[in-house]
Amino acid sequence: MSDFPKIAVLGGGSWATAIVKMLSENLDEIGWYMRSVYAKEHLINEQHNPNYLSAVEFNTDKLKLSNDINEIVAYADYLIFAIPSAFLNAELEKLTESLDDKIIFSAIKGIVPETSKIVGEHFHDIYNIPFENIGVITGPCHAEEVALERLSYLTIACDDEKKAKIIANALASKYIKTKVTEDIIGTEYAAVLKNIYAIAAGIAHGLGYGDNFQSVLMSNAIREMSRFIKKVHKMKRNINNSAYLGDLLVTGYSVFSRNRLFGNMIGKGYTVKSAQMEMNMIAEGYYAVKSAYKLNQKNGADTPIIDAVNAILYQHKEPKKVFKKLSQKLD
Amino acid sequence: MSDFPKIAVLGGGSWATAIVKMLSENLDEIGWYMRSVYAKEHLINEQHNPNYLSAVEFNTDKLKLSNDINEIVAYADYLIFAIPSAFLNAELEKLTESLDDKIIFSAIKGIVPETSKIVGEHFHDIYNIPFENIGVITGPCHAEEVALERLSYLTIACDDEKKAKIIANALASKYIKTKVTEDIIGTEYAAVLKNIYAIAAGIAHGLGYGDNFQSVLMSNAIREMSRFIKKVHKMKRNINNSAYLGDLLVTGYSVFSRNRLFGNMIGKGYTVKSAQMEMNMIAEGYYAVKSAYKLNQKNGADTPIIDAVNAILYQHKEPKKVFKKLSQKLD
């Protein structure tokens, strides 16, 4: 028997599925809430999530599966949210169970559109969860590589180090290394901002800029991220640690990133609407840039890349012209 | 008429060819030394370098071409060396002309094998060139993208800012942006070390590590580069500037990098000798790692990645075991 507290994952997507797989290496029981009745039945009958990372086989004896979010919230002490930020609010509105005394870990990399807050702040401000009960799980980590058991590194952030360590130990295995940090604000903003920079990388690619420019863009992006986060929450952090720079790189250089793909289509001349329809989903960075831009209007960090992406997506400026101007500001 | 001093490029490879192309945008005359008689004749007759960036057309009226290094050294005030470091010493041994009063810019990213020195130090120590007459040209910049006139950024380093600005202005054009810095030691070491990290990235890929690991490796590499360079020459520098981080990324993430390819073959089980024979060339990082390792034995920075690559290439340790141990040290 493991001596872990009761842990549950909320979400049915690829990152949620990857997290359940990681937890399965250590825990005897994992709560798992997913909306799809079909996916739950398929998991019970076939031991696979039919929609995401479908090659991963689960020992379903360990899984406490439910389509009822309240059942899973009632069950667990630690709740790991891995629901896309665009759907989080709608899911939370179903709650009748209290979140008091629950430890909330966010594995979501985005801004809650309804409140323009990062997930930790959303839970803190709307649900009165004290910050010592809020944590963040960040990569650099593609879920697909967890499915393949390729060595990956996670950073677990929580004000309360003991809680961070519990989740870090629950996730660590022969193919997952974990470290803990106190920087919940910085790691969560890094995870949000990197999606904006991945959109920028995609736009640049779509416009025909090459690898030389991409490396300059990423070099400027990490400096911009550092300035942005410092204004939000000043503390001693090494922005080149994996949770910040590593996460930026794995997304910015990934041809599979939805944010990069979305940016690429914008750069190639698609409108925002047609790109979203074509992709049949909304890239998280699309919401993130609006909120990040607004927040930074108050904070006043120098953020030419965020400004450029915002101008293209929300002020209908021509990508080619905006990036020409941006390229003058990079160095 | 341009009011530039007389500038010459020494070398016939792709980077030398790219630099001559950049200079051609601004200068009325450029000295160009290359060893190959055939390449020179082809350039004169066909306006293209037959061996490298062969699509680039030159206005040969502007080119003062020669197969005689002394003729070109005698001609120019500013000498831009773009000869692979492994051949530099042999070329310099041909010199009968003095280098006194010449301004030497290195566009070489490597260690001179005969002296284990970076190029700037080699000129300083062996040829008594004062440091204010030595400069460095660094990327991030693939020559191939210069040929395509894709927007690229160069950093020009020299103790004497006026000289850096002359070269920066001579290279800048609608597709080349330049900036200057005083950090000749740091930029040159960054250009050397990034080849070692590209070998490491290649080894990891060859061993089957995925993108998650690569991003952690690069995040650790830039921190290691920072520690290494700080021990060699301590000054205020932002390691995330393009000349350091950008250059690391464009090489580490390039599937065309010879250093990455060399590492990839080592990771896949080739011996050093068979990889070199198969590639028909020697990756610059191969020499660099030996010297960097030795230098750091004295300096004592924590450099697990350099140590790992050195153990594989020079101590015949098994790549799989070395990287397993290395992965424990990364975070």
Coordinates of C-alpha atoms in Angstrom, one line a residue, chain B residues 108-270:
Chain B
I108 CA 35.5 30.9 -36.8
K109 CA 33.6 28.9 -34.1
G110 CA 36.2 26.6 -32.8
I111 CA 39.4 25.9 -31.0
V112 CA 42.7 25.8 -32.8
P113 CA 43.7 22.2 -32.2
E114 CA 47.5 22.9 -32.2
T115 CA 47.3 25.4 -29.4
S116 CA 44.0 24.5 -27.7
K117 CA 43.1 28.2 -27.8
I118 CA 40.1 30.1 -29.1
V119 CA 40.9 32.0 -32.2
G120 CA 41.1 35.4 -30.6
E121 CA 43.6 34.1 -28.0
H122 CA 45.5 32.3 -30.7
F123 CA 46.1 35.5 -32.6
H124 CA 46.9 37.4 -29.5
D125 CA 49.3 34.8 -28.0
I126 CA 51.0 33.6 -31.2
Y127 CA 50.9 36.7 -33.4
N128 CA 51.1 39.4 -30.7
I129 CA 47.9 41.0 -32.0
P130 CA 46.7 43.4 -29.3
F131 CA 43.2 42.7 -28.0
E132 CA 41.8 46.0 -29.3
N133 CA 42.6 44.8 -32.8
I134 CA 40.8 41.5 -32.4
G135 CA 37.1 41.0 -32.9
V136 CA 34.5 38.3 -33.3
I137 CA 31.5 37.8 -35.6
T138 CA 28.8 35.5 -34.2
G139 CA 25.3 34.5 -35.1
P140 CA 22.8 32.9 -34.6
C141 CA 23.2 32.5 -38.3
H142 CA 23.1 29.6 -40.7
A143 CA 25.0 30.6 -43.9
E144 CA 22.3 28.9 -46.0
E145 CA 19.7 31.4 -44.7
V146 CA 22.0 34.3 -45.6
A147 CA 22.0 32.9 -49.1
L148 CA 18.2 33.0 -49.1
E149 CA 18.3 36.5 -47.7
R150 CA 16.2 35.5 -44.7
L151 CA 16.4 38.0 -41.9
S152 CA 19.3 37.2 -39.6
Y153 CA 21.0 38.9 -36.7
L154 CA 24.7 39.1 -36.1
T155 CA 26.7 40.2 -33.0
I156 CA 30.0 41.9 -33.6
A157 CA 32.4 41.9 -30.6
C158 CA 35.5 44.0 -30.2
D159 CA 37.1 45.8 -27.3
D160 CA 37.4 48.8 -29.5
E161 CA 33.8 49.7 -30.2
K162 CA 34.7 51.8 -33.3
K163 CA 36.1 48.8 -35.0
A164 CA 33.1 46.6 -34.1
K165 CA 30.9 49.3 -35.6
I166 CA 32.8 49.4 -38.9
I167 CA 32.3 45.7 -39.4
A168 CA 28.7 45.8 -38.1
N169 CA 27.9 48.5 -40.7
A170 CA 29.8 46.7 -43.4
L171 CA 27.6 43.5 -42.8
A172 CA 24.2 45.1 -42.1
S173 CA 21.6 45.2 -44.9
K174 CA 17.9 44.7 -45.4
Y175 CA 18.2 41.0 -44.3
I176 CA 21.1 41.4 -41.8
K177 CA 20.8 43.2 -38.5
T178 CA 23.9 43.7 -36.4
K179 CA 24.7 44.7 -32.9
V180 CA 28.0 45.3 -31.2
T181 CA 29.4 44.3 -27.8
E182 CA 32.7 44.4 -25.9
D183 CA 32.5 40.8 -24.9
I184 CA 34.9 39.1 -27.3
I185 CA 35.9 36.3 -24.8
G186 CA 32.3 35.5 -23.9
T187 CA 30.9 35.5 -27.4
E188 CA 33.7 33.5 -28.8
Y189 CA 33.5 30.9 -26.0
A190 CA 29.7 30.8 -26.5
A191 CA 30.2 30.0 -30.2
V192 CA 32.7 27.3 -29.3
L193 CA 30.7 25.7 -26.5
K194 CA 27.4 25.6 -28.5
N195 CA 29.0 23.1 -30.8
I196 CA 29.7 20.8 -27.8
Y197 CA 26.0 21.1 -26.7
A198 CA 24.9 20.4 -30.3
I199 CA 27.0 17.2 -30.1
A200 CA 25.2 16.4 -26.8
A201 CA 21.8 17.1 -28.4
G202 CA 22.8 14.7 -31.2
I203 CA 23.9 12.0 -28.9
A204 CA 20.7 12.3 -26.9
H205 CA 18.6 12.0 -30.1
G206 CA 20.7 9.1 -31.3
L207 CA 20.1 7.3 -28.0
G208 CA 16.3 7.8 -28.3
Y209 CA 15.7 10.6 -25.9
G210 CA 12.8 12.8 -27.0
D211 CA 11.9 16.5 -27.3
N212 CA 11.0 16.8 -23.6
F213 CA 14.6 15.8 -22.7
Q214 CA 16.1 18.0 -25.4
S215 CA 14.5 21.1 -24.0
V216 CA 15.8 20.2 -20.5
L217 CA 19.2 19.6 -22.0
M218 CA 19.2 23.0 -23.7
S219 CA 17.9 24.7 -20.5
N220 CA 20.8 23.1 -18.6
A221 CA 23.3 23.9 -21.4
I222 CA 22.7 27.6 -21.2
R223 CA 23.1 27.6 -17.4
E224 CA 26.3 25.6 -17.8
M225 CA 27.6 27.9 -20.6
S226 CA 27.0 30.8 -18.2
R227 CA 29.0 29.2 -15.4
F228 CA 31.8 28.2 -17.8
I229 CA 32.2 31.6 -19.3
K230 CA 31.9 33.4 -16.0
K231 CA 35.0 31.5 -14.8
V232 CA 36.9 32.4 -18.0
H233 CA 36.0 36.1 -18.1
K234 CA 33.7 37.6 -15.5
M235 CA 31.7 40.6 -16.7
K236 CA 28.1 41.7 -16.8
R237 CA 26.5 39.9 -19.7
N238 CA 23.0 38.7 -20.4
I239 CA 23.5 35.0 -21.3
N240 CA 20.1 35.1 -23.0
N241 CA 21.2 37.5 -25.6
S242 CA 21.2 36.2 -29.2
A243 CA 24.9 35.8 -29.4
Y244 CA 24.8 33.2 -26.5
L245 CA 21.3 31.6 -26.2
G246 CA 20.3 32.3 -29.8
D247 CA 23.4 30.8 -31.1
L248 CA 23.0 27.8 -28.9
L249 CA 19.4 27.3 -30.1
V250 CA 20.0 27.7 -33.8
T251 CA 22.7 25.0 -33.6
G252 CA 21.2 22.7 -31.0
Y253 CA 17.8 22.5 -32.7
S254 CA 19.2 22.4 -36.3
V255 CA 19.0 19.0 -38.0
F256 CA 21.6 20.4 -40.4
S257 CA 24.2 21.0 -37.8
R258 CA 27.3 18.9 -38.5
N259 CA 28.0 18.8 -34.7
R260 CA 24.5 17.5 -34.0
L261 CA 24.8 15.0 -36.8
F262 CA 28.1 13.8 -35.5
G263 CA 26.6 13.4 -32.0
N264 CA 23.6 11.6 -33.4
M265 CA 25.9 9.0 -35.1
I266 CA 27.8 8.5 -31.8
G267 CA 24.5 8.0 -30.0
K268 CA 23.5 5.4 -32.5
G269 CA 26.7 3.4 -31.8
Y270 CA 29.2 4.6 -34.4

